[in-house]
PDB file of C-alpha atoms in Angstrom:
ATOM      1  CA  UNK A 244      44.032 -90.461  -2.473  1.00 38.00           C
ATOM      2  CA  UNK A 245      46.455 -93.166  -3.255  1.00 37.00           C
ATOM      3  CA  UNK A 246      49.771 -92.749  -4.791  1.00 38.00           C
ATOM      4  CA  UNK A 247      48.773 -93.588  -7.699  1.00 39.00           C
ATOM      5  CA  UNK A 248      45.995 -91.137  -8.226  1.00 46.00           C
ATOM      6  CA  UNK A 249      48.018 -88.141  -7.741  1.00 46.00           C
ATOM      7  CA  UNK A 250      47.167 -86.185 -10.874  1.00 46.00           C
ATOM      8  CA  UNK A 251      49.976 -84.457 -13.330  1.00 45.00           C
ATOM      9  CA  UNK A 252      49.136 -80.952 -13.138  1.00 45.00           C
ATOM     10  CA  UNK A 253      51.024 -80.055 -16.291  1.00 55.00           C
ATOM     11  CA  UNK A 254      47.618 -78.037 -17.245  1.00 79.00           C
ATOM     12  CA  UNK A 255      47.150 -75.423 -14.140  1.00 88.00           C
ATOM     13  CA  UNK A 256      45.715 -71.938 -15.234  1.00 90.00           C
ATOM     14  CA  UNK A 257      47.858 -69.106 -15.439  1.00 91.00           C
ATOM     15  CA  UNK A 258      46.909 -68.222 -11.935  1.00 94.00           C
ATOM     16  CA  UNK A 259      47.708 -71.531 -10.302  1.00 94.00           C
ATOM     17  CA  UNK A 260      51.355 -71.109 -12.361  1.00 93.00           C
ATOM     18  CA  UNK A 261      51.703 -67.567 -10.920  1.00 96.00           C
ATOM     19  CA  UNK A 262      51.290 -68.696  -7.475  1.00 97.00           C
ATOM     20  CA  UNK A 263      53.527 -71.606  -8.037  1.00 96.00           C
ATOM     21  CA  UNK A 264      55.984 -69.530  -9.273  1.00 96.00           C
ATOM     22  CA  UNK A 265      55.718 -67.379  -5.982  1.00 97.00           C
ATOM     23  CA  UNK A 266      56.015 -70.484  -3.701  1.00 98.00           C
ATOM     24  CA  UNK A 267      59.212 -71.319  -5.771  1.00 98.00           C
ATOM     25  CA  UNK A 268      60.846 -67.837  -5.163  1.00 97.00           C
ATOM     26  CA  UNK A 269      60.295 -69.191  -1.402  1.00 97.00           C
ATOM     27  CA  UNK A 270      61.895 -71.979  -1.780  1.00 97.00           C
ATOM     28  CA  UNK A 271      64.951 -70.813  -3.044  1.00 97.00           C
ATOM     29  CA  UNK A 272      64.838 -68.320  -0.483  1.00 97.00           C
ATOM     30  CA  UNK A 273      64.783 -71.526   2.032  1.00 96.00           C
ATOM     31  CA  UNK A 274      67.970 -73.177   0.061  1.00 95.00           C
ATOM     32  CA  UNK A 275      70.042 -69.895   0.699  1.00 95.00           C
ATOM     33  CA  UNK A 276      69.348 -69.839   4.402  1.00 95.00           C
ATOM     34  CA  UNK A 277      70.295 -73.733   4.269  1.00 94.00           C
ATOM     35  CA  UNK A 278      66.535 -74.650   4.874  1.00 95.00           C
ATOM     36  CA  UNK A 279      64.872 -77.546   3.358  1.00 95.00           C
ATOM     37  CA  UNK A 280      63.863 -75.706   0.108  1.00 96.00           C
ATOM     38  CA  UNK A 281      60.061 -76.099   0.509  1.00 97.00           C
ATOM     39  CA  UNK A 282      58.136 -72.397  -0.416  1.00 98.00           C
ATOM     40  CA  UNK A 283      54.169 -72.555   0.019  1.00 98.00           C
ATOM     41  CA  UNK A 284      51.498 -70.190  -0.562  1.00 98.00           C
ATOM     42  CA  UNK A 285      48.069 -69.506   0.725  1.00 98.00           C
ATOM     43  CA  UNK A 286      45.773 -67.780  -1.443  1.00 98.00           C
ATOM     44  CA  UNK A 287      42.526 -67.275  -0.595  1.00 98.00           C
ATOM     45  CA  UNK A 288      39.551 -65.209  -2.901  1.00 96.00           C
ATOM     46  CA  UNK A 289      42.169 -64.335  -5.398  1.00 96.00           C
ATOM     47  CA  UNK A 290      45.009 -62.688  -2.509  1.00 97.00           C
ATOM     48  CA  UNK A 291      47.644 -64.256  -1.388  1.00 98.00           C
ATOM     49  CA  UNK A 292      47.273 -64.037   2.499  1.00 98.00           C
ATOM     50  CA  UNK A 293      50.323 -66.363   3.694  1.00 98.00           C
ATOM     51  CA  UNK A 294      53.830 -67.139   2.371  1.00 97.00           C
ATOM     52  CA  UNK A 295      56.281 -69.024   3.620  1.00 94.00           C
ATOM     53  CA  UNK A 296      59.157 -71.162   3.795  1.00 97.00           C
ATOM     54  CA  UNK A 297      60.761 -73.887   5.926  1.00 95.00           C
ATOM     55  CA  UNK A 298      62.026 -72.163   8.576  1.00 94.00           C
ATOM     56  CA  UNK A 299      63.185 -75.550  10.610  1.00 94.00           C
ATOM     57  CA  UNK A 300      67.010 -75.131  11.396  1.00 92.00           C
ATOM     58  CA  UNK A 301      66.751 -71.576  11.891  1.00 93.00           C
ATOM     59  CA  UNK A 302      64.276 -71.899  14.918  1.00 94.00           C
ATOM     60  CA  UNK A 303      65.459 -75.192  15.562  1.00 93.00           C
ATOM     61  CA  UNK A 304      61.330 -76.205  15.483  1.00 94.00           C
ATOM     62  CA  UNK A 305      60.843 -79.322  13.746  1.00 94.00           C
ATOM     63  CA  UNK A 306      57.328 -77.892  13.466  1.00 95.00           C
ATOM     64  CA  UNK A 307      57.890 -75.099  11.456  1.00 96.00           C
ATOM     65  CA  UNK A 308      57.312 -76.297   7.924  1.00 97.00           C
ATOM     66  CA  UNK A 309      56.343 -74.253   4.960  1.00 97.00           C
ATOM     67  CA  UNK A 310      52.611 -74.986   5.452  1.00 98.00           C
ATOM     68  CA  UNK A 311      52.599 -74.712   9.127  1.00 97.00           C
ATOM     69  CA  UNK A 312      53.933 -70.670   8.783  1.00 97.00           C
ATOM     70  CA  UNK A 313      51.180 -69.977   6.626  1.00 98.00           C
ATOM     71  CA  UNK A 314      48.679 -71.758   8.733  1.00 98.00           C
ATOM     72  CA  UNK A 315      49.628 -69.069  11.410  1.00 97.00           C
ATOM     73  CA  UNK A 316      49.941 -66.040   9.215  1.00 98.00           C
ATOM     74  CA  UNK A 317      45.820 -66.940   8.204  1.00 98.00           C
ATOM     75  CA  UNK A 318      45.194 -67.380  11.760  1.00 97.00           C
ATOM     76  CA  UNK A 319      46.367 -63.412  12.291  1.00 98.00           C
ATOM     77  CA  UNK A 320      45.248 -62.655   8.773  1.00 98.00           C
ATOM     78  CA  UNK A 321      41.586 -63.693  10.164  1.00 98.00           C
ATOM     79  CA  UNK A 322      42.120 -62.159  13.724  1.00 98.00           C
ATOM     80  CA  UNK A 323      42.950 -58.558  11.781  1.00 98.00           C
ATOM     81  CA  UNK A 324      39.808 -58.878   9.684  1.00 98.00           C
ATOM     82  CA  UNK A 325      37.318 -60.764  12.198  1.00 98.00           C
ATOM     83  CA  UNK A 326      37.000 -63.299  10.000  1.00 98.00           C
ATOM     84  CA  UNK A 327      36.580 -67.242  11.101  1.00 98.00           C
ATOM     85  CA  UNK A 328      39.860 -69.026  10.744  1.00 97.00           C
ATOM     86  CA  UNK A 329      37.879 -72.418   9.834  1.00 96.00           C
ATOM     87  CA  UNK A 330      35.229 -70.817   7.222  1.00 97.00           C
ATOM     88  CA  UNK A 331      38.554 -69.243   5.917  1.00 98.00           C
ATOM     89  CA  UNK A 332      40.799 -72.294   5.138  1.00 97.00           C
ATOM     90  CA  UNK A 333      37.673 -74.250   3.437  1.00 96.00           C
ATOM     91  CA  UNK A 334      38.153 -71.483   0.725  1.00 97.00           C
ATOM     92  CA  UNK A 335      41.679 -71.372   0.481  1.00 98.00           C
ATOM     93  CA  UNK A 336      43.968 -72.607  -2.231  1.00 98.00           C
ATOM     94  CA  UNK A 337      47.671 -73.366  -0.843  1.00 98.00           C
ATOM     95  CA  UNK A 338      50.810 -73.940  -3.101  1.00 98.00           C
ATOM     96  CA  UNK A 339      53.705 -75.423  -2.261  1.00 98.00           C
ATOM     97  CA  UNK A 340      56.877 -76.336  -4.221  1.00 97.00           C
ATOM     98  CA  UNK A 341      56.944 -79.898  -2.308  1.00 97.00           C
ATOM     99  CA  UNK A 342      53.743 -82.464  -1.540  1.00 96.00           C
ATOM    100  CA  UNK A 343      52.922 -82.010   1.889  1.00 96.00           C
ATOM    101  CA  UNK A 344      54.372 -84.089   4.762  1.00 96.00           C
ATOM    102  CA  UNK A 345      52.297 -86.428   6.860  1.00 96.00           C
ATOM    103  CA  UNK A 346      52.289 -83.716   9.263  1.00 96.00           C
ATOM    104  CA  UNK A 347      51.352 -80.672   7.222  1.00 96.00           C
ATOM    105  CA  UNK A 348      48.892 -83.094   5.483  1.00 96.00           C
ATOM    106  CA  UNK A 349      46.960 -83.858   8.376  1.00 95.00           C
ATOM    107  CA  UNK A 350      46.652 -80.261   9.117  1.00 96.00           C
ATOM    108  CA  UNK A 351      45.260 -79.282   5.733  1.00 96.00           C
ATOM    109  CA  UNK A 352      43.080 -81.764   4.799  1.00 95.00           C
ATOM    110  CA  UNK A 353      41.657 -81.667   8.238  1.00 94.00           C
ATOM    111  CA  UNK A 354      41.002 -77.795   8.378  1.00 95.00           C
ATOM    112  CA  UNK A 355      39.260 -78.610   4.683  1.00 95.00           C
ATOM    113  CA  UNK A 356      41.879 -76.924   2.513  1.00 96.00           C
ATOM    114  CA  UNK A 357      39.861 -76.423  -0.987  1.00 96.00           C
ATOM    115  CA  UNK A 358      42.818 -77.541  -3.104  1.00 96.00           C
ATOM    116  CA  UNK A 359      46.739 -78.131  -2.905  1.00 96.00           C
ATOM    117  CA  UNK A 360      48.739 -78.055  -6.014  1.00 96.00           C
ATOM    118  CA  UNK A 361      52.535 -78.954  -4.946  1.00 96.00           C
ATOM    119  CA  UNK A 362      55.546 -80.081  -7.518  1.00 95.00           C
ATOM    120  CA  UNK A 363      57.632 -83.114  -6.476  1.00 95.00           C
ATOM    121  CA  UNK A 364      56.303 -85.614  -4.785  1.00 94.00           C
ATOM    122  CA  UNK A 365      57.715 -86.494  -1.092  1.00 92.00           C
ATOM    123  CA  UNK A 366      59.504 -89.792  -1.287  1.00 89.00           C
ATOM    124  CA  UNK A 367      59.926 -90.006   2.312  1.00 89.00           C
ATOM    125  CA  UNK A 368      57.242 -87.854   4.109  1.00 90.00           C
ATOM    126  CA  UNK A 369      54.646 -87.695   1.894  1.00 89.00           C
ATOM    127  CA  UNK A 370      51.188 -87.470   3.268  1.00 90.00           C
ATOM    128  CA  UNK A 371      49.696 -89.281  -0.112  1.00 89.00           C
ATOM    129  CA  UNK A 372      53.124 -91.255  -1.231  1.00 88.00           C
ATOM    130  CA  UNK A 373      54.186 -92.174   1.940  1.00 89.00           C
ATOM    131  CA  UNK A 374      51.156 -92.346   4.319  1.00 91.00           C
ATOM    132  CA  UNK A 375      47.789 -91.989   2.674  1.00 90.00           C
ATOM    133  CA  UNK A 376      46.346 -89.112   5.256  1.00 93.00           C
ATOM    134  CA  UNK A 377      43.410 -88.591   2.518  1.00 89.00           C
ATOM    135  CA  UNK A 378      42.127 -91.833   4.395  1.00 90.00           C
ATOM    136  CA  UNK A 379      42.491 -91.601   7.807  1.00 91.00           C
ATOM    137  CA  UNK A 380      40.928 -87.480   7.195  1.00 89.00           C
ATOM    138  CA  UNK A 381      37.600 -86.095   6.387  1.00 81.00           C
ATOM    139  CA  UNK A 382      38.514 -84.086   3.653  1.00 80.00           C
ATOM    140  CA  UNK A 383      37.336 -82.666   0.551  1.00 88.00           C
ATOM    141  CA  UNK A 384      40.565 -81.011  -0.685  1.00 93.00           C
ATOM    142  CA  UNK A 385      41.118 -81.672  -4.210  1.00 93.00           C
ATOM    143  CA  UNK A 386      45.007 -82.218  -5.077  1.00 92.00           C
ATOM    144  CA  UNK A 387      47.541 -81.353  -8.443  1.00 92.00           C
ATOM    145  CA  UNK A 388      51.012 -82.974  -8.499  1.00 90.00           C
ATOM    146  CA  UNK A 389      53.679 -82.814 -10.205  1.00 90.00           C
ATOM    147  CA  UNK A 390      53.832 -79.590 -11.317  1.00 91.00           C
ATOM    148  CA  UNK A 391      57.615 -78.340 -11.983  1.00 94.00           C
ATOM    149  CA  UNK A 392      58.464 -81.418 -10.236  1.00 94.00           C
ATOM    150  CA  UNK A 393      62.034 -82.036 -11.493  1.00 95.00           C
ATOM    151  CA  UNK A 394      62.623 -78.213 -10.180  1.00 96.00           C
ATOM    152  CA  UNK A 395      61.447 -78.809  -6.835  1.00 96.00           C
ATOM    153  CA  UNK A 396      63.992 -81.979  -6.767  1.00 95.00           C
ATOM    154  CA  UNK A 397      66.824 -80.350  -7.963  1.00 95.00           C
ATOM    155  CA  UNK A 398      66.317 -77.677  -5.043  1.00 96.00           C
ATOM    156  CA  UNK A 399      66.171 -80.639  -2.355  1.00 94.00           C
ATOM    157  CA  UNK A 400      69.292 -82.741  -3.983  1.00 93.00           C
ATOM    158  CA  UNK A 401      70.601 -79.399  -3.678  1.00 93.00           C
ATOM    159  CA  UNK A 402      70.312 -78.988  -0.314  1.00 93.00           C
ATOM    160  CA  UNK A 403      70.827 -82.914   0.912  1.00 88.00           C
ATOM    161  CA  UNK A 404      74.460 -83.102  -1.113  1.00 87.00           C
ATOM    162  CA  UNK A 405      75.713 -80.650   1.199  1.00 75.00           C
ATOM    163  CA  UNK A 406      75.775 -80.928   4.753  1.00 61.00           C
ATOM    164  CA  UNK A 407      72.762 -79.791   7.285  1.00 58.00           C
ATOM    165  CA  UNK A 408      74.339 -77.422   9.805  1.00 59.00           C
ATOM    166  CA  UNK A 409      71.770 -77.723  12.215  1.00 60.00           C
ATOM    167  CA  UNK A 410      71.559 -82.201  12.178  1.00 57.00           C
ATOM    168  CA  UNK A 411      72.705 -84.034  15.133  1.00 60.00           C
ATOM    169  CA  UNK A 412      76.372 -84.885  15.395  1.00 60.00           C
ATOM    170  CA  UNK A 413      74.909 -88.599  15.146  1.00 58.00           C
ATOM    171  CA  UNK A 414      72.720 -87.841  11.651  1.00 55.00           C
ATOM    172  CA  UNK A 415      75.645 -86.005   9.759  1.00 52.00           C
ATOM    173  CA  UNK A 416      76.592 -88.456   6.899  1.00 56.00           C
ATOM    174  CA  UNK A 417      79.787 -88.597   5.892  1.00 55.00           C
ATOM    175  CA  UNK A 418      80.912 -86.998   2.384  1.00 51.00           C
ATOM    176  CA  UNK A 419      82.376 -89.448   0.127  1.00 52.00           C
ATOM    177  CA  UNK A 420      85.701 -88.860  -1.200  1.00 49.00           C
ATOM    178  CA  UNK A 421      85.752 -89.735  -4.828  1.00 49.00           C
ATOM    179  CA  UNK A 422      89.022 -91.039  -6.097  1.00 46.00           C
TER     180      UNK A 422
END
């Protein structure tokens, strides 16, 4: 899906808004423990089965994104029940408070994700703004943007004004002293 086919999903059902709203509680949770502020749900016949948020500086894992937590919590959430992991993620419905990196992209529209709603879109990561994964992927995921999108960037300017405690001594930018 190109970047300019990303849908406004200004008109989700009351459901799709209550899950949203639960992958935003996340995210804040993620800007108090000075995480990228990224909160993601999994929901899958109705029940949320996975929530999580970036958990990156804390584990010092560049791996563990939002998406990437959940994608483990289904994996014991199908081990528990005896379910299949794969027929499982075709049927599930993930939210998440910012669009999906390349990464976390790749890994949802390649397990067959049924749909993705997310809020801001990722100016520098993106797996649809950035790098279309959509067509390098066999996918059938279906997509909604831009749902409380100027939230979700307020929570990262939020986090990027101050400083990351867990970036390399070389990546720190300097603060600007305003005069």
């Amino acid at each position: 899906m190109a970047t300019s086919d990303i849908p406004d999903s200004s008109n989700l059902t009351q459901n799709e808004q209550k899950f949203l709203d639960l992958a935003f509680k996340y995210a804040y949770k993620a800007l108090a423990a000075q995480e990228v502020p990224v909160g993601c749900i999994f929901v899958y016949e109705g029940e949320v089965i996975a929530l999580g948020r970036n958990d990156v500086n804390e584990t010092r894992n560049a791996t563990r994104h939002a998406e990437m937590i959940c994608i483990n919590q289904v994996n014991s959430y199908c081990a528990e029940r005896q379910l299949d992991v794969h027929e499982t993620l075709r049927k599930v419905s993930v939210y998440v408070t910012v669009e999906p990196c390349i990464m976390c992209a790749a890994a949802l529209f390649t397990f067959g994700i049924e749909l993705v709603v997310f809020g801001c879109r990722n100016d520098r990561f993106g797996g649809q703004t950035v790098f279309d994964v959509a067509a390098v992927t066999p996918n059938t995921t279906r997509v909604k943007g831009g749902h409380r999108a100027d939230e979700a960037m307020q929570l990262l300017k939020e986090f990027y004004k101050g400083t990351n405690p867990s970036a390399p001594a070389s990546k720190v930018k300097d603060k600007k002293i305003e005069k």
